[in-house]
Short mmCIF file of C-alpha atoms in Angstrom, two decimals:
data_model
loop_
_atom_site.label_atom_id
_atom_site.label_comp_id
_atom_site.label_asym_id
_atom_site.label_seq_id
_atom_site.Cartn_x
_atom_site.Cartn_y
_atom_site.Cartn_z
CA THR A 25 -9.95 15.75 -27.39
CA ALA A 26 -12.50 16.68 -24.77
CA GLY A 27 -14.85 15.87 -27.62
CA ASN A 28 -17.89 18.07 -27.65
CA LYS A 29 -20.42 16.50 -29.95
CA ILE A 30 -23.53 17.93 -31.52
CA LEU A 31 -26.24 15.54 -30.29
CA HIS A 32 -29.56 15.43 -32.11
CA PHE A 33 -32.69 14.93 -29.99
CA GLY A 34 -35.39 15.34 -32.57
CA ALA A 35 -35.49 19.02 -33.48
CA CYS A 36 -33.22 19.83 -30.56
CA ARG A 37 -29.48 20.07 -31.33
CA VAL A 38 -27.13 20.39 -28.36
CA SER A 39 -23.28 20.47 -28.10
CA MET A 40 -22.22 18.19 -25.26
CA SER A 41 -18.88 17.06 -23.88
CA MET A 42 -19.35 13.30 -23.80
CA THR A 43 -15.69 12.24 -23.69
CA GLU A 44 -15.17 13.55 -20.19
CA ILE A 45 -18.30 11.84 -18.94
CA ARG A 46 -17.36 8.54 -20.54
CA ALA A 47 -13.82 8.77 -19.12
CA GLY A 48 -15.24 9.41 -15.67
CA PHE A 49 -17.66 6.46 -15.93
CA THR A 50 -15.12 4.12 -17.43
CA ALA A 51 -12.80 4.81 -14.50
CA ILE A 52 -15.39 3.54 -12.00
CA LYS A 53 -17.58 1.20 -14.02
CA ALA A 54 -16.12 -2.06 -12.70
CA ASN A 55 -16.27 -0.78 -9.13
CA ILE A 56 -19.87 0.28 -9.49
CA GLN A 57 -21.08 -2.82 -11.32
CA ALA A 58 -19.42 -5.05 -8.72
CA ARG A 59 -21.76 -3.45 -6.16
CA ASP A 60 -24.83 -4.56 -8.20
CA PRO A 61 -25.47 -8.26 -7.32
CA ILE A 62 -28.74 -8.63 -9.25
CA ARG A 63 -27.62 -9.14 -12.80
CA THR A 64 -30.99 -10.41 -14.10
CA LEU A 65 -32.75 -7.04 -13.85
CA SER A 66 -32.22 -3.85 -15.82
CA ILE A 67 -33.44 -0.29 -15.06
CA LEU A 68 -33.00 1.19 -18.51
CA SER A 69 -33.39 -1.73 -20.84
CA SER A 70 -36.50 -3.63 -19.87
CA PRO A 71 -39.06 -4.33 -21.01
CA ARG A 72 -38.25 -2.18 -24.06
CA SER A 73 -34.88 -0.81 -25.06
CA LEU A 74 -34.27 2.96 -25.28
CA HIS A 75 -33.29 2.39 -28.88
CA LYS A 76 -36.98 1.86 -29.79
CA VAL A 77 -37.88 5.46 -28.82
CA LYS A 78 -39.03 7.62 -31.76
CA SER A 79 -36.73 10.48 -32.78
CA SER A 80 -39.31 13.06 -31.92
CA ASP A 81 -39.45 11.73 -28.34
CA ARG A 82 -35.68 11.66 -27.81
CA CYS A 83 -35.39 15.11 -26.32
CA CYS A 84 -38.14 14.65 -23.79
CA ILE A 85 -36.95 11.28 -22.57
CA THR A 86 -33.36 12.53 -22.35
CA HIS A 87 -34.51 15.48 -20.26
CA HIS A 88 -36.46 13.01 -18.00
CA LEU A 89 -33.46 10.73 -17.68
CA LEU A 90 -31.02 13.55 -16.82
CA ASN A 91 -33.38 14.62 -14.09
CA PHE A 92 -33.85 11.01 -13.00
CA TYR A 93 -30.12 10.52 -12.57
CA MET A 94 -29.73 13.79 -10.65
CA ASP A 95 -32.76 13.31 -8.46
CA LYS A 96 -32.69 9.58 -7.78
CA VAL A 97 -29.34 8.08 -8.70
CA PHE A 98 -26.15 10.02 -7.99
CA LYS A 99 -27.03 11.09 -4.48
CA HIS A 100 -27.71 7.46 -3.44
CA CYS A 101 -24.38 6.19 -4.78
CA LYS A 102 -21.99 7.56 -2.13
CA THR A 103 -19.30 4.98 -1.43
CA GLU A 104 -16.40 4.54 1.05
CA ASP A 105 -14.00 5.15 -1.85
CA SER A 106 -13.19 8.89 -2.26
CA TYR A 107 -11.89 8.32 -5.77
CA VAL A 108 -15.21 6.84 -6.84
CA ASN A 109 -17.08 9.62 -5.10
CA ARG A 110 -15.08 12.25 -6.98
CA LYS A 111 -15.79 10.62 -10.33
CA ILE A 112 -19.54 10.44 -9.50
CA SER A 113 -19.43 14.12 -8.62
CA SER A 114 -17.72 14.87 -11.93
CA ILE A 115 -20.43 12.94 -13.89
CA ALA A 116 -23.25 14.51 -11.88
CA ASN A 117 -21.96 18.05 -12.47
CA SER A 118 -21.56 17.30 -16.15
CA PHE A 119 -25.17 16.01 -16.25
CA LEU A 120 -26.25 19.28 -14.61
CA SER A 121 -24.43 21.21 -17.31
CA MET A 122 -26.03 19.04 -20.01
CA ARG A 123 -29.52 19.40 -18.59
CA ARG A 124 -29.06 23.19 -18.62
CA LYS A 125 -28.31 23.09 -22.34
CA LEU A 126 -31.26 20.73 -23.01
CA GLY A 127 -33.41 23.12 -20.98
CA GLN A 128 -32.99 25.68 -23.73
CA CYS A 129 -34.76 23.32 -26.15
CA HIS A 130 -37.44 22.80 -23.57
CA GLU A 131 -38.03 26.52 -23.55
CA GLN A 132 -38.19 26.65 -27.34
CA ASN A 133 -40.80 23.84 -27.35
CA GLN A 134 -38.46 21.50 -29.14
CA CYS A 135 -38.71 18.96 -26.31
CA MET A 136 -42.34 17.88 -26.41
CA CYS A 137 -43.27 14.73 -24.47
CA GLY A 138 -45.12 12.19 -26.60
CA GLN A 139 -47.03 9.17 -25.39
CA GLU A 140 -44.15 6.88 -26.09
CA SER A 141 -41.55 8.77 -24.04
CA THR A 142 -44.02 9.12 -21.16
CA GLU A 143 -44.66 5.42 -21.21
CA LYS A 144 -41.03 4.49 -21.49
CA PHE A 145 -40.04 6.75 -18.66
CA LYS A 146 -42.79 5.25 -16.46
CA GLU A 147 -41.29 1.83 -17.12
CA ILE A 148 -37.87 3.03 -16.02
CA LEU A 149 -39.34 4.51 -12.84
CA ALA A 150 -41.22 1.28 -12.16
CA ASN A 151 -38.02 -0.72 -12.58
CA TYR A 152 -36.27 1.66 -10.16
CA GLU A 153 -39.00 1.63 -7.61
CA GLY A 154 -39.20 -2.17 -7.73
CA MET A 155 -35.86 -2.31 -5.81
CA ASN A 156 -34.56 -0.70 -2.66
CA VAL A 157 -33.17 2.74 -3.28
CA THR A 158 -29.43 2.07 -2.96
CA SER A 159 -29.53 -1.07 -5.11
CA ALA A 160 -31.65 0.68 -7.73
CA ALA A 161 -29.40 3.75 -7.75
CA MET A 162 -26.21 1.63 -8.01
CA LYS A 163 -27.74 -0.44 -10.82
CA SER A 164 -28.80 2.69 -12.66
CA LEU A 165 -25.33 4.14 -12.34
CA GLY A 166 -23.84 0.87 -13.56
CA GLU A 167 -26.01 1.17 -16.67
CA LEU A 168 -24.82 4.68 -17.50
CA ASP A 169 -23.02 3.53 -20.67
CA ILE A 170 -26.38 2.23 -22.00
CA LEU A 171 -27.66 5.82 -21.65
CA LEU A 172 -24.52 7.37 -23.11
CA ASP A 173 -24.51 4.97 -26.12
CA TRP A 174 -28.15 5.77 -26.75
CA MET A 175 -27.58 9.53 -26.47
CA GLU A 176 -24.72 9.43 -28.91
CA LEU B 4 -10.41 20.26 20.58
CA ASP B 5 -10.27 22.73 23.45
CA GLU B 6 -10.73 26.51 22.86
CA ASP B 7 -7.01 27.49 22.51
CA ALA B 8 -6.56 24.62 20.01
CA LEU B 9 -8.26 26.72 17.29
CA LEU B 10 -6.00 27.83 14.46
CA PRO B 11 -6.72 30.79 12.21
CA ALA B 12 -8.35 29.75 8.94
CA PRO B 13 -6.18 30.11 5.80
CA GLN B 14 -6.55 33.54 4.14
CA ASN B 15 -6.05 35.10 0.68
CA ILE B 16 -7.52 32.03 -1.02
CA SER B 17 -7.46 32.42 -4.82
CA ILE B 18 -7.48 30.50 -8.05
CA LEU B 19 -4.84 30.47 -10.79
CA SER B 20 -6.23 28.99 -13.93
CA THR B 21 -4.41 28.92 -17.23
CA ASN B 22 -4.99 26.58 -20.22
CA MET B 23 -7.44 24.41 -18.31
CA LYS B 24 -5.01 23.78 -15.47
CA HIS B 25 -6.47 25.04 -12.22
CA PHE B 26 -4.67 25.73 -8.95
CA LEU B 27 -5.91 26.91 -5.59
CA THR B 28 -3.49 29.03 -3.56
CA TRP B 29 -3.58 30.61 -0.05
CA SER B 30 -1.36 32.32 2.47
CA PRO B 31 0.42 30.09 4.94
CA VAL B 32 -0.82 29.87 8.53
CA ILE B 33 2.18 30.60 10.72
CA VAL B 34 2.70 28.55 13.87
CA GLN B 35 6.17 28.77 15.45
CA GLU B 36 8.20 25.56 15.22
CA GLU B 37 5.29 23.53 13.97
CA THR B 38 4.42 21.97 10.67
CA VAL B 39 1.04 23.21 9.46
CA ARG B 40 -0.88 20.91 7.05
CA TYR B 41 -3.75 21.86 4.80
CA SER B 42 -6.74 20.04 3.32
CA VAL B 43 -8.82 21.22 0.41
CA GLU B 44 -12.45 20.36 -0.51
CA PHE B 45 -14.69 21.23 -3.48
CA GLN B 46 -18.41 21.49 -4.04
CA GLY B 47 -19.98 21.55 -7.49
CA GLU B 48 -23.37 22.91 -8.41
CA TYR B 49 -24.77 19.38 -8.26
CA GLU B 50 -23.71 19.05 -4.64
CA ARG B 51 -25.29 22.39 -3.80
CA GLU B 52 -28.61 21.71 -5.57
CA TYR B 53 -29.06 17.94 -5.13
CA ALA B 54 -26.72 16.59 -2.44
CA ASN B 55 -27.38 18.66 0.68
CA GLU B 56 -24.52 21.09 -0.13
CA SER B 57 -22.06 18.31 0.54
CA TRP B 58 -18.31 18.87 0.14
CA ILE B 59 -15.80 16.42 -1.44
CA PRO B 60 -12.13 16.06 -0.50
CA THR B 61 -9.88 16.85 -3.49
CA SER B 62 -7.81 14.18 -5.07
CA GLU B 63 -4.41 15.63 -4.31
CA CYS B 64 -4.60 17.82 -1.27
CA SER B 65 -5.31 16.15 2.06
CA LEU B 66 -2.94 17.19 4.85
CA ILE B 67 -0.36 18.68 2.49
CA THR B 68 2.31 21.11 3.72
CA GLY B 69 2.36 23.32 0.64
CA THR B 70 0.06 26.26 -0.02
CA VAL B 71 -0.79 25.37 -3.61
CA CYS B 72 -3.30 22.68 -4.68
CA ASN B 73 -3.77 21.32 -8.21
CA ILE B 74 -7.50 20.99 -8.50
CA THR B 75 -7.54 20.30 -12.26
CA GLU B 76 -8.78 16.73 -11.97
CA ASP B 77 -11.57 17.75 -9.54
CA ILE B 78 -12.90 20.67 -11.65
CA SER B 79 -14.11 18.38 -14.41
CA ALA B 80 -17.44 19.97 -15.45
CA THR B 81 -18.31 23.38 -16.76
CA VAL B 82 -20.32 24.44 -13.75
CA ALA B 83 -19.67 26.78 -10.75
CA TYR B 84 -17.54 25.28 -7.98
CA ASN B 85 -17.02 26.37 -4.38
CA LEU B 86 -13.64 25.67 -2.80
CA ARG B 87 -12.37 25.68 0.77
CA VAL B 88 -9.18 24.92 2.69
CA ARG B 89 -8.42 24.45 6.36
CA ALA B 90 -5.26 24.05 8.50
CA ASP B 91 -4.18 21.32 10.94
CA VAL B 92 -1.33 21.27 13.45
CA GLY B 93 -1.31 18.10 15.49
CA ALA B 94 -4.71 17.99 17.26
CA ARG B 95 -5.39 21.63 16.46
CA ARG B 96 -7.63 22.39 13.49
CA SER B 97 -8.79 25.67 11.94
CA GLU B 98 -12.17 26.66 10.58
CA TRP B 99 -12.59 26.42 6.79
CA GLY B 100 -11.34 29.33 4.71
CA THR B 101 -13.57 29.57 1.62
CA LEU B 102 -12.73 31.01 -1.82
CA LYS B 103 -14.60 34.25 -2.29
CA GLY B 104 -17.05 33.67 -5.15
CA VAL B 105 -17.23 30.56 -7.24
CA PHE B 106 -14.88 29.15 -9.91
CA ASN B 107 -16.06 27.95 -13.32
CA ARG B 108 -13.48 26.56 -15.70
CA ILE B 109 -15.02 28.57 -18.49
CA THR B 110 -12.98 31.53 -17.13
CA THR B 111 -9.60 29.86 -17.57
CA SER B 112 -7.15 32.07 -19.40
CA LEU B 113 -6.07 30.63 -22.76
CA THR B 114 -2.65 31.50 -24.12
CA PRO B 115 -1.60 31.21 -27.73
CA PRO B 116 0.23 27.91 -28.48
CA LEU B 117 4.01 27.72 -28.53
CA MET B 118 5.08 26.77 -32.00
CA LYS B 119 8.11 26.66 -34.24
CA VAL B 120 7.73 26.91 -37.99
CA ILE B 121 10.27 24.92 -40.04
CA ALA B 122 11.15 24.94 -43.71
CA ASP B 123 12.36 21.40 -44.47
CA GLY B 124 13.43 21.77 -48.04
CA TYR B 125 10.18 22.60 -49.87
CA HIS B 126 8.03 21.34 -46.95
CA LEU B 127 6.35 23.76 -44.53
CA LEU B 128 6.20 22.13 -41.12
CA VAL B 129 5.17 23.41 -37.68
CA GLU B 130 6.40 22.00 -34.40
CA LEU B 131 3.68 22.32 -31.71
CA GLU B 132 3.45 22.13 -27.96
CA ASP B 133 1.17 19.34 -26.66
CA MET B 134 -1.27 21.14 -24.34
CA GLY B 135 -3.30 18.10 -23.38
CA PRO B 136 -6.43 16.27 -24.55
CA ALA B 137 -8.78 19.18 -23.98
CA PHE B 138 -7.11 21.19 -26.75
CA GLN B 139 -7.50 21.49 -30.52
CA LEU B 140 -5.31 23.74 -32.64
CA ARG B 141 -6.34 25.94 -35.51
CA ILE B 142 -3.39 26.81 -37.82
CA LEU B 143 -3.51 29.49 -40.48
CA TYR B 144 -0.82 29.67 -43.16
CA TRP B 145 -0.26 31.63 -46.32
CA LYS B 146 2.32 32.57 -48.94
CA LYS B 147 3.85 35.92 -48.08
CA GLY B 148 2.25 38.61 -50.21
CA GLN B 149 -0.84 36.52 -50.71
CA GLU B 150 -2.49 37.31 -47.40
CA ARG B 151 -5.92 36.98 -49.04
CA LYS B 152 -5.27 33.28 -49.73
CA VAL B 153 -5.03 32.07 -46.13
CA GLN B 154 -5.35 28.30 -45.65
CA GLN B 155 -6.47 26.62 -42.44
CA LYS B 156 -5.74 23.33 -40.76
CA VAL B 157 -7.51 22.15 -37.60
CA VAL B 158 -5.60 19.65 -35.55
CA LYS B 159 -7.73 17.69 -33.15
CA GLU B 160 -5.25 15.07 -31.96
CA VAL B 161 -2.23 17.19 -31.30
CA ARG B 162 1.07 15.65 -32.47
CA SER B 163 4.46 17.24 -32.19
CA VAL B 164 5.03 18.07 -35.88
CA VAL B 165 2.36 18.92 -38.48
CA HIS B 166 3.01 19.12 -42.27
CA LEU B 167 1.20 22.13 -43.64
CA ASP B 168 2.16 22.53 -47.28
CA THR B 169 4.67 22.12 -50.02
CA MET B 170 6.26 25.46 -50.85
CA GLU B 171 7.57 26.93 -54.10
CA ALA B 172 11.31 27.31 -54.33
CA GLY B 173 12.58 30.43 -52.59
CA ALA B 174 9.10 31.54 -51.51
CA ASP B 175 8.31 32.86 -48.02
CA HIS B 176 5.46 31.30 -46.10
CA CYS B 177 3.94 32.53 -42.83
CA VAL B 178 2.06 30.71 -40.11
CA THR B 179 0.00 31.62 -37.04
CA ALA B 180 -2.10 29.42 -34.68
CA GLN B 181 -4.59 29.51 -31.86
CA THR B 182 -5.91 26.90 -29.40
CA TYR B 183 -9.57 25.85 -29.07
CA VAL B 184 -11.14 24.13 -26.05
CA ASP B 185 -14.51 22.67 -26.98
CA ALA B 186 -15.43 21.72 -23.42
CA ILE B 187 -15.80 25.45 -22.76
CA ASN B 188 -16.22 26.52 -26.40
CA ARG B 189 -13.48 29.15 -26.27
CA SER B 190 -10.30 29.99 -28.25
CA SER B 191 -7.00 31.68 -27.39
CA SER B 192 -5.71 34.66 -29.26
CA PHE B 193 -3.44 33.92 -32.25
CA SER B 194 0.24 33.38 -31.79
CA GLN B 195 2.90 35.71 -33.23
CA THR B 196 3.19 35.13 -36.95
CA GLN B 197 6.34 33.21 -37.96
CA CYS B 198 7.63 33.16 -41.58
CA VAL B 199 10.18 30.89 -43.27
CA ARG B 200 11.71 30.62 -46.76
CA ALA B 201 11.75 27.52 -48.88
CA GLN B 202 15.15 26.41 -50.29
CA GLY B 203 16.14 27.22 -53.86
CA ASP B 204 15.82 30.29 -55.97
CA LYS B 205 12.56 32.12 -56.59
CA SER B 206 11.07 30.97 -59.87
CA MET B 207 11.54 33.61 -62.64
#
């Protein structure tokens, strides 16, 4: 089914529809990853994996990452393929819906940013800014399943 | 496009949305002895807030001749969408006609599921309509006269026939059901109750 899941980000619990996002990404994953020639670099995974982030920091880093994808990734991934563009729009609007729900935890102070999440997010930004915008955005989009796996 | 090439923009643009299937409709633009074609575009909240208010062509409605567009695949997040449609005749093109207000799929109307309750010997079965992957079904069933002992079964992966219970000989059992869409966290009303009788005589 559309598969809303209750995701736990430390003290923050949010119901999110992950199945639709995964279906949208799966439909364009090969196309997007084919546009990313530099296979030796990663935006999300180096130097430390997301999986090493403490539970209490999960909400804050998720909030940062949702903003990161909306501010710096989706808008730089426009392609000549209208099918791909529609799927990107679908994912982007679902991220917007998710960030709104996460924002409720932010308001209830359940989304505090610890040292670790701040450091980790700086690494991700540094990886992103170490490349030209379009390549970095396309690579980040190609790594979306890393983020989704970690969130779930 | 010279001045007289302008066509009137499509009017009476509206949404029909039932059970998570969404359709945009509009009134035809009339041009004598010409075929008018229409194109539809959508704009989600993300496009408004982060992508310079850009518009995206729909998957199914570019230069179509009909006045109905299935936008279900394009409305794939629970946010507010803008929608617009324009007309083309040869080299002539209209301005965009835009849906008044926005559309969010959370407002779709949910109808009770179509179902058929079957007594197969002592087995209480229900035959269900497949409404698509977005839907779960909540089925309530009880022995007639024991309305306080209602049982529930939630069906996430809808299949055509669901076995509910084993009935006592000659007993009447009743069933009702509603749909649930977790992407929008809403349920339909319950269907009309249907009752059936198990075979055999009532136990003494």
